[in-house]
Amino acid sequence: MSESILPLAAVLTSAVAVVLIVASYRRPNVREGWSVLAALTQFGIVLSMLPGVLDGTVYEWSLQQSLGVEFLAGIDFVLRADLLGMLFALLASFLWIFTSFYATGYMRGLDEHDQTRFFAAFAASLSSAVGIAFAGNLVTIFVFYELLSLVTYPLVAHDGDREARIAGRKYIAYTFFGGGVILLAGTVMVYWLTSQTGTATTAFESGGIGALAEGAATDPTAAQITFYLLITGFAVKAAVMPLHSWLADAMVAPTPVSGLLHAVAVVKSGAFGIARVILEVYGPETIRDLPLSVPGIGEVGLNVPLAILAAFTLTAASIIALRKDHLKRRLAYSTTAQLSYIVLGLSMLHPYAILGALFHIPAHAFAKLTLFFCAGSVHVETHTDYISDMAGIGKRMPLTMSAFTIGAAGMAGMPLISGFVSKFYMLLGAGYVGGEYWLFAAALLLSGVLNIAYFWPVVYTAFFESEDRHDAKPLLEFPAGGIRQFVGDELATDGGKRDEETELNSDGDNGAGADSDADSEADYEYAVDRYPSDADVPGGPGGSPAEDDVDSSVKTGTETAGSGHDHGHAGAHDDHHEHHGGPPADGWTRHSPLTESTWLMLGPIAVIATGAVVLGIIPGHAAFLDLATEIVTSVFDADSLEQLRGPLSAALEVSS
């Protein structure tokens, strides 16, 4: 243990950036410069601790030891950079660098409003995410967990229209009032259980809190309830069914938000929290020692219901994704499924499976962020959000769709891409445990097939179909509405045209009042997809017209074709573009990979896609696999590790 201010510095770096971003609201280039500088600084601080952490050093900053202030009675506010925290912090801080560039290109390309608020909330979100990673006990992680929900709300509700406000309220209800309150209850129970042994604590310990194991032995029922309270609190952000619906609705947020926060920071904070509970609050041994008595079945492990729920989620979400023609919603359900890979691997309690689950955190992040970046680029450049409108788009955006193919292959677990390595270890873990765990292996394999089923049509439509001869597929949809505009004197410093500001602010709803026709359409447009096979609701696809339906000219514009976050800009887009979604009348214009979009978007896409390949080809040279291996080594005892065979055991021998 080493007392250090570095964990605090990593958290405060992006927090300070919030102030600088707001102060620079009149100078967009300076404002975005602060975002990039903060991202680089934060990553540099986190990276500086990596060698020490891998060597066994734990960097800790304590409020009580540093300032002499007691946070709560008997509980300290602690930031600690350990192996598990470093895995999450290194990932989030590294990806923020490229997302900062991408977000600049995206927000300027669409001339989005309130860009200062957007970048400030974005920086605050990264501060909260790193705080979650470095939290040293359950109370500290609860503080940052709730703070993350609050600071990401403006990003989810960024558009300010009725649809965005509804999605924002749902997001807060699920993550802040739902998951947060349940997590708090579980934290209080842990404090109470450990106090029964005379050592009240909520501090994380590798392999589980010793005092909690003693308390669980005296009151197993309370310990079982506490376990599921903690898991449920984190499972909300991890989008485990049936607590998942907020994630798809949150896709109304701008694509950079969907990418980093809903493929990395927010959802990964839930999966990371579950890892903390299983590995450093309860520990595999304590979980095994607390079997549940199920009538008619007998005793089952405390982890088995969680594993079953995760297997169901990854299968059901993949099936639902098959029916989505809107690309971002398809990606949202894919995220729901992929997060449950992590939960399933952790809940199998085998070293191989846990190693795969931990490595899947960065593996999924690189591949899914690539997919969201590609979706946003298509949205900005072509206004296309539905897969059925993407026939032949590969010649318009060759680099973007090639990167999309790489990300999709990673999600499906294809060899040489990051997802293959993590899923391979999880399958090994299920195989070594054997018995009923073969059902979990079958679920992993089935989900991989379903991943191919819902991603391949996107690739096929883009590269192997033409605009005039294609088969519209209700299985998949993706309209990436949006356009790229240049920043000039006619634009306000905070995004949006100056002559629009009065109109946008006059009704308080970004150009669409709460009772407007556009809002009545928005209730249905993003909630379901366009084809009758998906749903039959008033005003929705295949349904009867709504009472206050918008006219046909609006339906064919940006509001219908958009990705759900550009309703307030439909008027501006109509003035400058001839079509909204799908190829123009004369077909796609062929572009080279260097001219299809701005470098601010193409650069991050290329780098993150390359990262997904690197993690798949040489995972042993990536710090993430080293960290995951060391975590497994620290959690399991020598007898458990000696029973392992293959590359993991060799790596563990080298580590020891």
PDB file of N, CA and C in Angstrom, residues 59-132:
ATOM      1  N   TYR A  59      -1.954   2.195  -4.963  1.00  0.00           N
ATOM      2  CA  TYR A  59      -1.883   3.628  -4.678  1.00  0.00           C
ATOM      3  C   TYR A  59      -3.195   4.064  -4.030  1.00  0.00           C
ATOM      4  N   GLU A  60      -3.102   4.680  -2.861  1.00  0.00           N
ATOM      5  CA  GLU A  60      -4.324   5.023  -2.116  1.00  0.00           C
ATOM      6  C   GLU A  60      -4.283   6.458  -1.617  1.00  0.00           C
ATOM      7  N   TRP A  61      -5.415   7.122  -1.762  1.00  0.00           N
ATOM      8  CA  TRP A  61      -5.607   8.458  -1.175  1.00  0.00           C
ATOM      9  C   TRP A  61      -6.808   8.383  -0.255  1.00  0.00           C
ATOM     10  N   SER A  62      -6.638   8.827   0.975  1.00  0.00           N
ATOM     11  CA  SER A  62      -7.702   8.763   1.975  1.00  0.00           C
ATOM     12  C   SER A  62      -8.041  10.165   2.463  1.00  0.00           C
ATOM     13  N   LEU A  63      -9.310  10.464   2.527  1.00  0.00           N
ATOM     14  CA  LEU A  63      -9.754  11.768   3.013  1.00  0.00           C
ATOM     15  C   LEU A  63      -9.361  11.968   4.467  1.00  0.00           C
ATOM     16  N   GLN A  64      -9.499  10.933   5.260  1.00  0.00           N
ATOM     17  CA  GLN A  64      -9.189  11.061   6.681  1.00  0.00           C
ATOM     18  C   GLN A  64      -7.694  11.197   6.920  1.00  0.00           C
ATOM     19  N   GLN A  65      -6.890  10.408   6.219  1.00  0.00           N
ATOM     20  CA  GLN A  65      -5.449  10.479   6.429  1.00  0.00           C
ATOM     21  C   GLN A  65      -4.843  11.753   5.849  1.00  0.00           C
ATOM     22  N   SER A  66      -5.410  12.236   4.749  1.00  0.00           N
ATOM     23  CA  SER A  66      -4.842  13.412   4.097  1.00  0.00           C
ATOM     24  C   SER A  66      -5.297  14.711   4.739  1.00  0.00           C
ATOM     25  N   LEU A  67      -6.589  14.783   5.088  1.00  0.00           N
ATOM     26  CA  LEU A  67      -7.139  16.036   5.607  1.00  0.00           C
ATOM     27  C   LEU A  67      -7.636  15.928   7.036  1.00  0.00           C
ATOM     28  N   GLY A  68      -7.627  14.716   7.595  1.00  0.00           N
ATOM     29  CA  GLY A  68      -8.102  14.539   8.958  1.00  0.00           C
ATOM     30  C   GLY A  68      -9.607  14.664   9.094  1.00  0.00           C
ATOM     31  N   VAL A  69     -10.330  14.454   7.999  1.00  0.00           N
ATOM     32  CA  VAL A  69     -11.782  14.595   7.997  1.00  0.00           C
ATOM     33  C   VAL A  69     -12.415  13.216   7.874  1.00  0.00           C
ATOM     34  N   GLU A  70     -13.339  12.916   8.775  1.00  0.00           N
ATOM     35  CA  GLU A  70     -14.042  11.639   8.714  1.00  0.00           C
ATOM     36  C   GLU A  70     -15.271  11.798   7.826  1.00  0.00           C
ATOM     37  N   PHE A  71     -15.370  10.976   6.785  1.00  0.00           N
ATOM     38  CA  PHE A  71     -16.460  11.103   5.822  1.00  0.00           C
ATOM     39  C   PHE A  71     -17.781  10.707   6.451  1.00  0.00           C
ATOM     40  N   LEU A  72     -17.858   9.492   6.996  1.00  0.00           N
ATOM     41  CA  LEU A  72     -19.006   9.017   7.755  1.00  0.00           C
ATOM     42  C   LEU A  72     -18.485   8.317   8.999  1.00  0.00           C
ATOM     43  N   ALA A  73     -19.365   8.076   9.946  1.00  0.00           N
ATOM     44  CA  ALA A  73     -18.940   7.424  11.182  1.00  0.00           C
ATOM     45  C   ALA A  73     -18.352   6.050  10.882  1.00  0.00           C
ATOM     46  N   GLY A  74     -17.065   5.928  11.085  1.00  0.00           N
ATOM     47  CA  GLY A  74     -16.414   4.647  10.883  1.00  0.00           C
ATOM     48  C   GLY A  74     -16.124   4.303   9.439  1.00  0.00           C
ATOM     49  N   ILE A  75     -16.428   5.201   8.495  1.00  0.00           N
ATOM     50  CA  ILE A  75     -16.219   4.926   7.071  1.00  0.00           C
ATOM     51  C   ILE A  75     -15.430   6.076   6.458  1.00  0.00           C
ATOM     52  N   ASP A  76     -14.368   5.748   5.763  1.00  0.00           N
ATOM     53  CA  ASP A  76     -13.515   6.749   5.140  1.00  0.00           C
ATOM     54  C   ASP A  76     -13.861   6.878   3.653  1.00  0.00           C
ATOM     55  N   PHE A  77     -13.561   8.033   3.103  1.00  0.00           N
ATOM     56  CA  PHE A  77     -13.697   8.253   1.660  1.00  0.00           C
ATOM     57  C   PHE A  77     -12.338   7.944   1.047  1.00  0.00           C
ATOM     58  N   VAL A  78     -12.257   6.835   0.299  1.00  0.00           N
ATOM     59  CA  VAL A  78     -10.967   6.317  -0.154  1.00  0.00           C
ATOM     60  C   VAL A  78     -10.960   6.158  -1.659  1.00  0.00           C
ATOM     61  N   LEU A  79      -9.905   6.635  -2.287  1.00  0.00           N
ATOM     62  CA  LEU A  79      -9.629   6.376  -3.692  1.00  0.00           C
ATOM     63  C   LEU A  79      -8.386   5.496  -3.761  1.00  0.00           C
ATOM     64  N   ARG A  80      -8.524   4.343  -4.426  1.00  0.00           N
ATOM     65  CA  ARG A  80      -7.449   3.363  -4.422  1.00  0.00           C
ATOM     66  C   ARG A  80      -7.258   2.785  -5.815  1.00  0.00           C
ATOM     67  N   ALA A  81      -6.056   2.909  -6.348  1.00  0.00           N
ATOM     68  CA  ALA A  81      -5.733   2.351  -7.661  1.00  0.00           C
ATOM     69  C   ALA A  81      -5.172   0.953  -7.461  1.00  0.00           C
ATOM     70  N   ASP A  82      -6.035  -0.062  -7.598  1.00  0.00           N
ATOM     71  CA  ASP A  82      -5.607  -1.446  -7.503  1.00  0.00           C
ATOM     72  C   ASP A  82      -5.767  -2.113  -8.864  1.00  0.00           C
ATOM     73  N   LEU A  83      -5.603  -3.410  -8.933  1.00  0.00           N
ATOM     74  CA  LEU A  83      -5.623  -4.119 -10.214  1.00  0.00           C
ATOM     75  C   LEU A  83      -6.956  -3.964 -10.933  1.00  0.00           C
ATOM     76  N   LEU A  84      -8.052  -4.243 -10.233  1.00  0.00           N
ATOM     77  CA  LEU A  84      -9.365  -4.185 -10.870  1.00  0.00           C
ATOM     78  C   LEU A  84      -9.726  -2.756 -11.250  1.00  0.00           C
ATOM     79  N   GLY A  85      -9.444  -1.812 -10.365  1.00  0.00           N
ATOM     80  CA  GLY A  85      -9.732  -0.417 -10.678  1.00  0.00           C
ATOM     81  C   GLY A  85      -8.915   0.090 -11.849  1.00  0.00           C
ATOM     82  N   MET A  86      -7.668  -0.349 -11.943  1.00  0.00           N
ATOM     83  CA  MET A  86      -6.807   0.079 -13.045  1.00  0.00           C
ATOM     84  C   MET A  86      -7.341  -0.412 -14.386  1.00  0.00           C
ATOM     85  N   LEU A  87      -7.909  -1.613 -14.410  1.00  0.00           N
ATOM     86  CA  LEU A  87      -8.465  -2.152 -15.650  1.00  0.00           C
ATOM     87  C   LEU A  87      -9.530  -1.222 -16.222  1.00  0.00           C
ATOM     88  N   PHE A  88     -10.438  -0.754 -15.378  1.00  0.00           N
ATOM     89  CA  PHE A  88     -11.532   0.111 -15.812  1.00  0.00           C
ATOM     90  C   PHE A  88     -11.044   1.526 -16.086  1.00  0.00           C
ATOM     91  N   ALA A  89     -10.205   2.072 -15.204  1.00  0.00           N
ATOM     92  CA  ALA A  89      -9.741   3.450 -15.359  1.00  0.00           C
ATOM     93  C   ALA A  89      -8.866   3.604 -16.596  1.00  0.00           C
ATOM     94  N   LEU A  90      -7.993   2.640 -16.843  1.00  0.00           N
ATOM     95  CA  LEU A  90      -7.123   2.703 -18.011  1.00  0.00           C
ATOM     96  C   LEU A  90      -7.945   2.694 -19.296  1.00  0.00           C
ATOM     97  N   LEU A  91      -8.967   1.869 -19.324  1.00  0.00           N
ATOM     98  CA  LEU A  91      -9.829   1.776 -20.502  1.00  0.00           C
ATOM     99  C   LEU A  91     -10.584   3.084 -20.738  1.00  0.00           C
ATOM    100  N   ALA A  92     -11.265   3.581 -19.716  1.00  0.00           N
ATOM    101  CA  ALA A  92     -12.095   4.779 -19.871  1.00  0.00           C
ATOM    102  C   ALA A  92     -11.256   6.001 -20.234  1.00  0.00           C
ATOM    103  N   SER A  93     -10.121   6.178 -19.567  1.00  0.00           N
ATOM    104  CA  SER A  93      -9.292   7.357 -19.837  1.00  0.00           C
ATOM    105  C   SER A  93      -8.663   7.288 -21.224  1.00  0.00           C
ATOM    106  N   PHE A  94      -8.271   6.108 -21.678  1.00  0.00           N
ATOM    107  CA  PHE A  94      -7.676   5.974 -23.008  1.00  0.00           C
ATOM    108  C   PHE A  94      -8.699   6.277 -24.095  1.00  0.00           C
ATOM    109  N   LEU A  95      -9.896   5.728 -23.976  1.00  0.00           N
ATOM    110  CA  LEU A  95     -10.902   5.922 -25.010  1.00  0.00           C
ATOM    111  C   LEU A  95     -11.449   7.344 -25.021  1.00  0.00           C
ATOM    112  N   TRP A  96     -11.359   8.056 -23.891  1.00  0.00           N
ATOM    113  CA  TRP A  96     -11.844   9.433 -23.860  1.00  0.00           C
ATOM    114  C   TRP A  96     -11.021  10.325 -24.791  1.00  0.00           C
ATOM    115  N   ILE A  97      -9.739  10.009 -24.968  1.00  0.00           N
ATOM    116  CA  ILE A  97      -8.891  10.827 -25.839  1.00  0.00           C
ATOM    117  C   ILE A  97      -9.481  10.883 -27.242  1.00  0.00           C
ATOM    118  N   PHE A  98      -9.799   9.737 -27.794  1.00  0.00           N
ATOM    119  CA  PHE A  98     -10.274   9.679 -29.181  1.00  0.00           C
ATOM    120  C   PHE A  98     -11.732  10.098 -29.288  1.00  0.00           C
ATOM    121  N   THR A  99     -12.489   9.864 -28.230  1.00  0.00           N
ATOM    122  CA  THR A  99     -13.877  10.310 -28.245  1.00  0.00           C
ATOM    123  C   THR A  99     -13.954  11.829 -28.204  1.00  0.00           C
ATOM    124  N   SER A 100     -12.978  12.487 -27.589  1.00  0.00           N
ATOM    125  CA  SER A 100     -12.965  13.955 -27.568  1.00  0.00           C
ATOM    126  C   SER A 100     -12.844  14.511 -28.982  1.00  0.00           C
ATOM    127  N   PHE A 101     -11.945  13.926 -29.779  1.00  0.00           N
ATOM    128  CA  PHE A 101     -11.814  14.358 -31.168  1.00  0.00           C
ATOM    129  C   PHE A 101     -13.080  14.039 -31.953  1.00  0.00           C
ATOM    130  N   TYR A 102     -13.580  12.826 -31.765  1.00  0.00           N
ATOM    131  CA  TYR A 102     -14.769  12.402 -32.512  1.00  0.00           C
ATOM    132  C   TYR A 102     -15.970  13.285 -32.170  1.00  0.00           C
ATOM    133  N   ALA A 103     -16.148  13.567 -30.883  1.00  0.00           N
ATOM    134  CA  ALA A 103     -17.293  14.380 -30.470  1.00  0.00           C
ATOM    135  C   ALA A 103     -17.226  15.773 -31.073  1.00  0.00           C
ATOM    136  N   THR A 104     -16.017  16.323 -31.195  1.00  0.00           N
ATOM    137  CA  THR A 104     -15.868  17.639 -31.814  1.00  0.00           C
ATOM    138  C   THR A 104     -16.347  17.612 -33.259  1.00  0.00           C
ATOM    139  N   GLY A 105     -15.884  16.612 -34.018  1.00  0.00           N
ATOM    140  CA  GLY A 105     -16.322  16.501 -35.406  1.00  0.00           C
ATOM    141  C   GLY A 105     -17.815  16.257 -35.520  1.00  0.00           C
ATOM    142  N   TYR A 106     -18.354  15.448 -34.636  1.00  0.00           N
ATOM    143  CA  TYR A 106     -19.776  15.104 -34.683  1.00  0.00           C
ATOM    144  C   TYR A 106     -20.643  16.311 -34.340  1.00  0.00           C
ATOM    145  N   MET A 107     -20.353  16.976 -33.238  1.00  0.00           N
ATOM    146  CA  MET A 107     -21.192  18.085 -32.790  1.00  0.00           C
ATOM    147  C   MET A 107     -21.119  19.262 -33.760  1.00  0.00           C
ATOM    148  N   ARG A 108     -19.942  19.517 -34.307  1.00  0.00           N
ATOM    149  CA  ARG A 108     -19.833  20.600 -35.285  1.00  0.00           C
ATOM    150  C   ARG A 108     -20.448  20.191 -36.614  1.00  0.00           C
ATOM    151  N   GLY A 109     -20.304  18.924 -36.959  1.00  0.00           N
ATOM    152  CA  GLY A 109     -20.866  18.457 -38.222  1.00  0.00           C
ATOM    153  C   GLY A 109     -22.374  18.588 -38.265  1.00  0.00           C
ATOM    154  N   LEU A 110     -23.024  18.407 -37.118  1.00  0.00           N
ATOM    155  CA  LEU A 110     -24.477  18.551 -37.048  1.00  0.00           C
ATOM    156  C   LEU A 110     -24.899  19.930 -36.563  1.00  0.00           C
ATOM    157  N   ASP A 111     -23.923  20.794 -36.277  1.00  0.00           N
ATOM    158  CA  ASP A 111     -24.231  22.112 -35.726  1.00  0.00           C
ATOM    159  C   ASP A 111     -25.170  21.988 -34.534  1.00  0.00           C
ATOM    160  N   GLU A 112     -24.816  21.093 -33.618  1.00  0.00           N
ATOM    161  CA  GLU A 112     -25.662  20.845 -32.455  1.00  0.00           C
ATOM    162  C   GLU A 112     -25.698  22.054 -31.528  1.00  0.00           C
ATOM    163  N   HIS A 113     -26.795  22.201 -30.843  1.00  0.00           N
ATOM    164  CA  HIS A 113     -26.970  23.288 -29.884  1.00  0.00           C
ATOM    165  C   HIS A 113     -26.304  22.919 -28.551  1.00  0.00           C
ATOM    166  N   ASP A 114     -26.102  23.896 -27.711  1.00  0.00           N
ATOM    167  CA  ASP A 114     -25.609  23.707 -26.336  1.00  0.00           C
ATOM    168  C   ASP A 114     -24.376  22.809 -26.282  1.00  0.00           C
ATOM    169  N   GLN A 115     -23.406  23.112 -27.118  1.00  0.00           N
ATOM    170  CA  GLN A 115     -22.210  22.279 -27.157  1.00  0.00           C
ATOM    171  C   GLN A 115     -21.358  22.443 -25.895  1.00  0.00           C
ATOM    172  N   THR A 116     -21.361  23.614 -25.300  1.00  0.00           N
ATOM    173  CA  THR A 116     -20.607  23.801 -24.063  1.00  0.00           C
ATOM    174  C   THR A 116     -21.146  22.909 -22.963  1.00  0.00           C
ATOM    175  N   ARG A 117     -22.457  22.872 -22.817  1.00  0.00           N
ATOM    176  CA  ARG A 117     -23.061  21.989 -21.816  1.00  0.00           C
ATOM    177  C   ARG A 117     -22.703  20.533 -22.096  1.00  0.00           C
ATOM    178  N   PHE A 118     -22.716  20.168 -23.371  1.00  0.00           N
ATOM    179  CA  PHE A 118     -22.412  18.800 -23.761  1.00  0.00           C
ATOM    180  C   PHE A 118     -20.995  18.412 -23.339  1.00  0.00           C
ATOM    181  N   PHE A 119     -19.997  19.218 -23.701  1.00  0.00           N
ATOM    182  CA  PHE A 119     -18.611  18.865 -23.396  1.00  0.00           C
ATOM    183  C   PHE A 119     -18.333  18.941 -21.895  1.00  0.00           C
ATOM    184  N   ALA A 120     -18.997  19.853 -21.198  1.00  0.00           N
ATOM    185  CA  ALA A 120     -18.820  19.932 -19.746  1.00  0.00           C
ATOM    186  C   ALA A 120     -19.380  18.688 -19.062  1.00  0.00           C
ATOM    187  N   ALA A 121     -20.582  18.274 -19.461  1.00  0.00           N
ATOM    188  CA  ALA A 121     -21.171  17.065 -18.882  1.00  0.00           C
ATOM    189  C   ALA A 121     -20.358  15.831 -19.245  1.00  0.00           C
ATOM    190  N   PHE A 122     -19.795  15.838 -20.436  1.00  0.00           N
ATOM    191  CA  PHE A 122     -18.972  14.716 -20.874  1.00  0.00           C
ATOM    192  C   PHE A 122     -17.750  14.571 -19.967  1.00  0.00           C
ATOM    193  N   ALA A 123     -17.089  15.683 -19.684  1.00  0.00           N
ATOM    194  CA  ALA A 123     -15.917  15.643 -18.801  1.00  0.00           C
ATOM    195  C   ALA A 123     -16.304  15.218 -17.388  1.00  0.00           C
ATOM    196  N   ALA A 124     -17.425  15.721 -16.903  1.00  0.00           N
ATOM    197  CA  ALA A 124     -17.885  15.327 -15.570  1.00  0.00           C
ATOM    198  C   ALA A 124     -18.179  13.831 -15.507  1.00  0.00           C
ATOM    199  N   SER A 125     -18.679  13.284 -16.600  1.00  0.00           N
ATOM    200  CA  SER A 125     -18.973  11.852 -16.643  1.00  0.00           C
ATOM    201  C   SER A 125     -17.702  11.027 -16.519  1.00  0.00           C
ATOM    202  N   LEU A 126     -16.631  11.479 -17.183  1.00  0.00           N
ATOM    203  CA  LEU A 126     -15.366  10.746 -17.091  1.00  0.00           C
ATOM    204  C   LEU A 126     -14.776  10.844 -15.702  1.00  0.00           C
ATOM    205  N   SER A 127     -14.961  11.986 -15.049  1.00  0.00           N
ATOM    206  CA  SER A 127     -14.496  12.121 -13.671  1.00  0.00           C
ATOM    207  C   SER A 127     -15.216  11.127 -12.766  1.00  0.00           C
ATOM    208  N   SER A 128     -16.510  10.986 -12.962  1.00  0.00           N
ATOM    209  CA  SER A 128     -17.293  10.044 -12.151  1.00  0.00           C
ATOM    210  C   SER A 128     -16.910   8.601 -12.449  1.00  0.00           C
ATOM    211  N   ALA A 129     -16.676   8.289 -13.732  1.00  0.00           N
ATOM    212  CA  ALA A 129     -16.316   6.926 -14.107  1.00  0.00           C
ATOM    213  C   ALA A 129     -14.981   6.511 -13.493  1.00  0.00           C
ATOM    214  N   VAL A 130     -13.994   7.402 -13.545  1.00  0.00           N
ATOM    215  CA  VAL A 130     -12.695   7.091 -12.930  1.00  0.00           C
ATOM    216  C   VAL A 130     -12.841   7.020 -11.412  1.00  0.00           C
ATOM    217  N   GLY A 131     -13.733   7.823 -10.845  1.00  0.00           N
ATOM    218  CA  GLY A 131     -14.009   7.724  -9.415  1.00  0.00           C
ATOM    219  C   GLY A 131     -14.568   6.367  -9.040  1.00  0.00           C
ATOM    220  N   ILE A 132     -15.462   5.836  -9.871  1.00  0.00           N
ATOM    221  CA  ILE A 132     -15.994   4.488  -9.642  1.00  0.00           C
ATOM    222  C   ILE A 132     -14.866   3.466  -9.707  1.00  0.00           C
TER     223      ILE A 132
END
